[in-house]
Coordinates of C-alpha atoms in Angstrom, one line a residue:
M1 CA 125.5 107.5 105.8
E2 CA 126.6 107.1 102.3
A3 CA 123.6 107.1 100.5
V4 CA 119.4 106.4 100.7
L5 CA 117.5 104.2 99.1
F6 CA 114.0 104.7 98.1
D7 CA 111.0 101.3 97.3
M8 CA 108.8 103.2 94.8
D9 CA 105.4 100.9 95.0
G10 CA 103.5 102.2 98.2
L11 CA 106.7 103.7 99.7
L12 CA 106.9 106.9 97.1
V13 CA 103.9 106.2 95.6
D14 CA 99.7 105.5 96.9
S15 CA 99.7 102.6 93.6
E16 CA 99.3 99.4 95.5
K17 CA 95.5 100.5 95.1
I18 CA 96.2 100.9 91.3
W19 CA 98.2 97.5 91.9
F20 CA 94.6 96.1 93.2
R21 CA 92.4 97.6 90.4
V22 CA 94.7 95.7 87.8
E23 CA 95.3 92.5 89.5
T24 CA 91.4 92.0 89.9
E25 CA 90.2 93.1 86.2
V26 CA 93.2 90.4 84.9
M27 CA 91.9 87.5 87.4
E28 CA 88.7 88.2 86.1
R29 CA 90.1 87.9 83.3
L30 CA 91.5 84.2 84.0
G31 CA 87.4 83.1 85.2
G32 CA 88.9 83.6 88.9
E33 CA 88.5 86.1 91.8
W34 CA 91.3 88.5 94.1
G35 CA 90.7 90.1 97.3
A36 CA 92.9 91.3 100.0
T37 CA 95.0 88.2 101.1
H38 CA 95.9 87.5 97.6
Q39 CA 97.2 91.0 97.1
E40 CA 99.1 90.8 100.7
N41 CA 100.9 87.0 99.0
M42 CA 101.7 89.4 96.1
V43 CA 102.6 93.0 97.4
G44 CA 106.8 93.7 97.5
G45 CA 107.1 90.7 95.0
S46 CA 108.0 90.6 91.6
M47 CA 105.8 90.4 88.8
S48 CA 106.3 86.7 86.6
A49 CA 106.3 85.7 90.7
T50 CA 102.4 87.4 90.6
V51 CA 102.0 86.0 87.2
A52 CA 102.5 83.0 87.8
Y53 CA 100.6 82.9 91.0
M54 CA 97.6 83.9 89.3
L55 CA 97.8 81.5 87.1
R56 CA 98.1 78.9 90.1
V57 CA 94.8 80.3 91.9
S58 CA 93.2 80.6 88.5
G59 CA 93.8 77.8 86.6
G60 CA 94.0 79.8 84.1
S61 CA 95.2 79.1 80.5
A62 CA 96.6 82.2 79.5
A63 CA 100.3 82.5 79.0
P64 CA 102.0 83.5 81.1
E65 CA 103.5 86.4 78.8
A66 CA 100.2 87.7 77.8
V67 CA 98.9 87.5 81.5
E68 CA 101.9 89.6 81.9
R69 CA 101.3 92.3 79.1
W70 CA 97.5 92.6 80.8
M71 CA 99.5 93.3 84.0
L72 CA 101.7 95.9 82.4
E73 CA 99.3 97.5 79.5
G74 CA 96.7 98.1 82.5
M75 CA 98.6 99.6 85.0
I76 CA 100.9 101.6 82.8
S77 CA 96.8 103.2 81.7
R78 CA 96.3 103.9 84.6
L79 CA 99.6 106.0 86.0
A80 CA 99.3 107.4 82.8
G81 CA 97.3 110.5 84.3
G82 CA 100.1 110.7 87.1
V83 CA 100.2 108.4 91.1
E84 CA 100.0 110.0 94.4
L85 CA 103.0 110.7 96.2
M86 CA 103.3 108.7 99.0
P87 CA 102.4 110.9 102.8
G88 CA 105.6 113.2 103.4
A89 CA 107.7 111.7 100.2
A90 CA 108.1 115.4 98.8
E91 CA 109.0 116.6 101.4
L92 CA 111.2 113.5 102.3
L93 CA 113.2 113.7 98.7
A94 CA 114.1 117.2 98.5
G95 CA 115.2 117.4 101.9
V96 CA 116.9 114.2 100.8
H97 CA 118.4 115.8 97.0
G98 CA 119.1 119.4 99.1
E99 CA 121.4 117.5 101.1
G100 CA 123.3 116.3 97.8
M101 CA 123.2 112.8 99.1
A102 CA 123.3 109.6 96.6
T103 CA 120.3 108.3 95.5
A104 CA 118.5 105.1 94.3
L105 CA 115.6 104.0 93.0
V106 CA 114.8 100.2 93.4
T107 CA 111.8 98.3 92.7
S108 CA 110.0 95.2 92.3
S109 CA 108.0 96.4 89.3
A110 CA 108.8 96.4 85.6
R111 CA 110.8 100.1 83.6
S112 CA 108.2 101.2 81.9
I113 CA 106.4 101.2 85.3
A114 CA 109.2 102.7 87.5
E115 CA 109.4 105.9 84.4
A116 CA 105.4 106.4 84.5
C117 CA 105.4 106.6 88.7
L118 CA 108.9 108.8 87.8
R119 CA 107.2 111.6 85.9
S120 CA 104.7 111.7 89.0
I121 CA 107.6 111.7 91.4
G122 CA 111.1 113.6 89.6
R123 CA 114.0 111.0 87.7
H124 CA 116.2 114.3 89.4
H125 CA 115.9 113.1 92.5
F126 CA 118.2 109.6 92.0
D127 CA 121.7 108.4 90.9
H128 CA 120.2 105.4 89.5
V129 CA 116.9 103.6 88.9
V130 CA 117.2 99.3 89.7
T131 CA 114.3 97.6 88.6
G132 CA 113.0 94.5 88.4
D133 CA 113.8 94.2 84.3
D134 CA 117.7 95.2 85.5
V135 CA 117.9 91.8 88.1
A136 CA 117.6 88.3 87.6
R137 CA 116.7 87.5 91.1
T138 CA 114.0 90.2 92.7
K139 CA 113.2 90.4 96.3
P140 CA 113.1 88.8 98.9
D141 CA 117.1 88.6 97.1
P142 CA 119.3 91.1 97.9
E143 CA 120.7 91.3 94.9
P144 CA 118.1 94.6 94.1
Y145 CA 119.9 96.6 97.0
L146 CA 123.7 95.6 96.8
T147 CA 122.8 96.2 92.7
A148 CA 122.4 99.8 93.4
A149 CA 125.0 100.3 96.2
R150 CA 127.9 98.8 93.4
L151 CA 126.1 101.5 90.7
L152 CA 126.5 104.5 93.2
G153 CA 130.6 103.6 93.8
V154 CA 129.2 102.4 98.2
D155 CA 129.2 100.3 101.2
P156 CA 125.8 98.6 101.7
A157 CA 126.7 99.1 105.2
R158 CA 126.7 102.8 104.9
C159 CA 123.5 102.8 103.4
V160 CA 119.6 103.6 105.1
A161 CA 116.8 101.7 103.0
L162 CA 113.5 102.8 103.1
E163 CA 110.5 100.1 102.9
D164 CA 107.0 99.4 102.7
S165 CA 107.0 95.8 102.3
P166 CA 108.0 92.6 104.4
N167 CA 109.9 91.3 101.1
G168 CA 111.6 94.8 100.3
V169 CA 112.6 95.0 104.4
T170 CA 114.1 91.4 103.8
S171 CA 115.7 91.8 100.6
A172 CA 117.6 95.9 101.7
T173 CA 118.8 93.8 105.4
A174 CA 120.4 90.4 103.6
A175 CA 121.8 93.7 101.3
G176 CA 123.4 94.7 104.9
C177 CA 121.1 98.5 104.7
R178 CA 119.7 99.7 108.0
V179 CA 115.6 100.0 107.2
V180 CA 113.5 102.4 107.4
A181 CA 110.4 100.4 107.1
V182 CA 106.6 102.4 106.2
P183 CA 104.0 99.3 106.6
S184 CA 101.5 100.0 103.9
V185 CA 99.2 96.3 102.7
L186 CA 101.5 94.2 105.7
P187 CA 102.7 94.8 109.5
I188 CA 106.5 95.1 109.6
P189 CA 107.8 94.3 113.2
G190 CA 110.8 96.1 114.6
A191 CA 114.1 94.5 114.8
P192 CA 118.0 96.2 114.7
G193 CA 119.2 98.9 112.3
R194 CA 115.3 98.8 111.6
L195 CA 113.4 101.8 112.3
V196 CA 109.2 101.3 112.2
V197 CA 107.2 104.5 111.3
G198 CA 104.1 104.9 110.4
S199 CA 104.8 107.8 107.9
L200 CA 107.5 108.9 105.7
H201 CA 105.8 112.7 108.0
E202 CA 107.9 111.4 111.0
V203 CA 111.3 111.0 109.0
D204 CA 114.1 113.3 107.5
V205 CA 117.8 114.0 107.5
E206 CA 119.0 113.7 110.5
V207 CA 116.7 110.7 111.2
L208 CA 118.4 108.4 108.4
R209 CA 121.5 109.8 110.1
S210 CA 120.8 108.8 113.4
L211 CA 119.7 104.9 112.3
S212 CA 122.7 104.9 110.8
A213 CA 125.1 105.5 112.7
G214 CA 123.7 102.8 115.0
V215 CA 122.1 105.9 117.8
R216 CA 118.5 104.2 116.7

């Protein structure tokens, strides 16, 4: 194992509930409604895909750029006071950092949202940060994870990625990474090269090494 690659929303930080509140408010502004099924359709996706979906479902006439601005403003204002880390995230990050392993944060969120969350997570935990602003194709395309591996100078096949959504798992798997899945909003089935756990409390460096070596 040469590197550990972390998703952000729903994996390291408990931000999916914040996204849900902001999406609900934006949909009300567009004259529509937002529910759990809508969030399930969008979890782990890009901002542009979410905005297009919201406009289609609501029938709203706002410009996509305006809707994206409402989303970003809503998220950043709520993240200003910090965001709660997911169970086991702090311990795993500290363990990986203590081993001196190469790391990257790989998120579909905009860089401004990632930077806001990093104030709670700790920027020092990551050698590189890849956001939705840094790639042409976001998850479930493999580009985000291939970009992270390239920046780190490692083979994706020697990386373990940690994800919470089907889109993220598809992206990491397509890039050639082994995957630890911690399902949040949607279930994720087990598969070869994939370990599914209930929380990050079940994951440590030895678990990651075992998965990378094909033991799990």
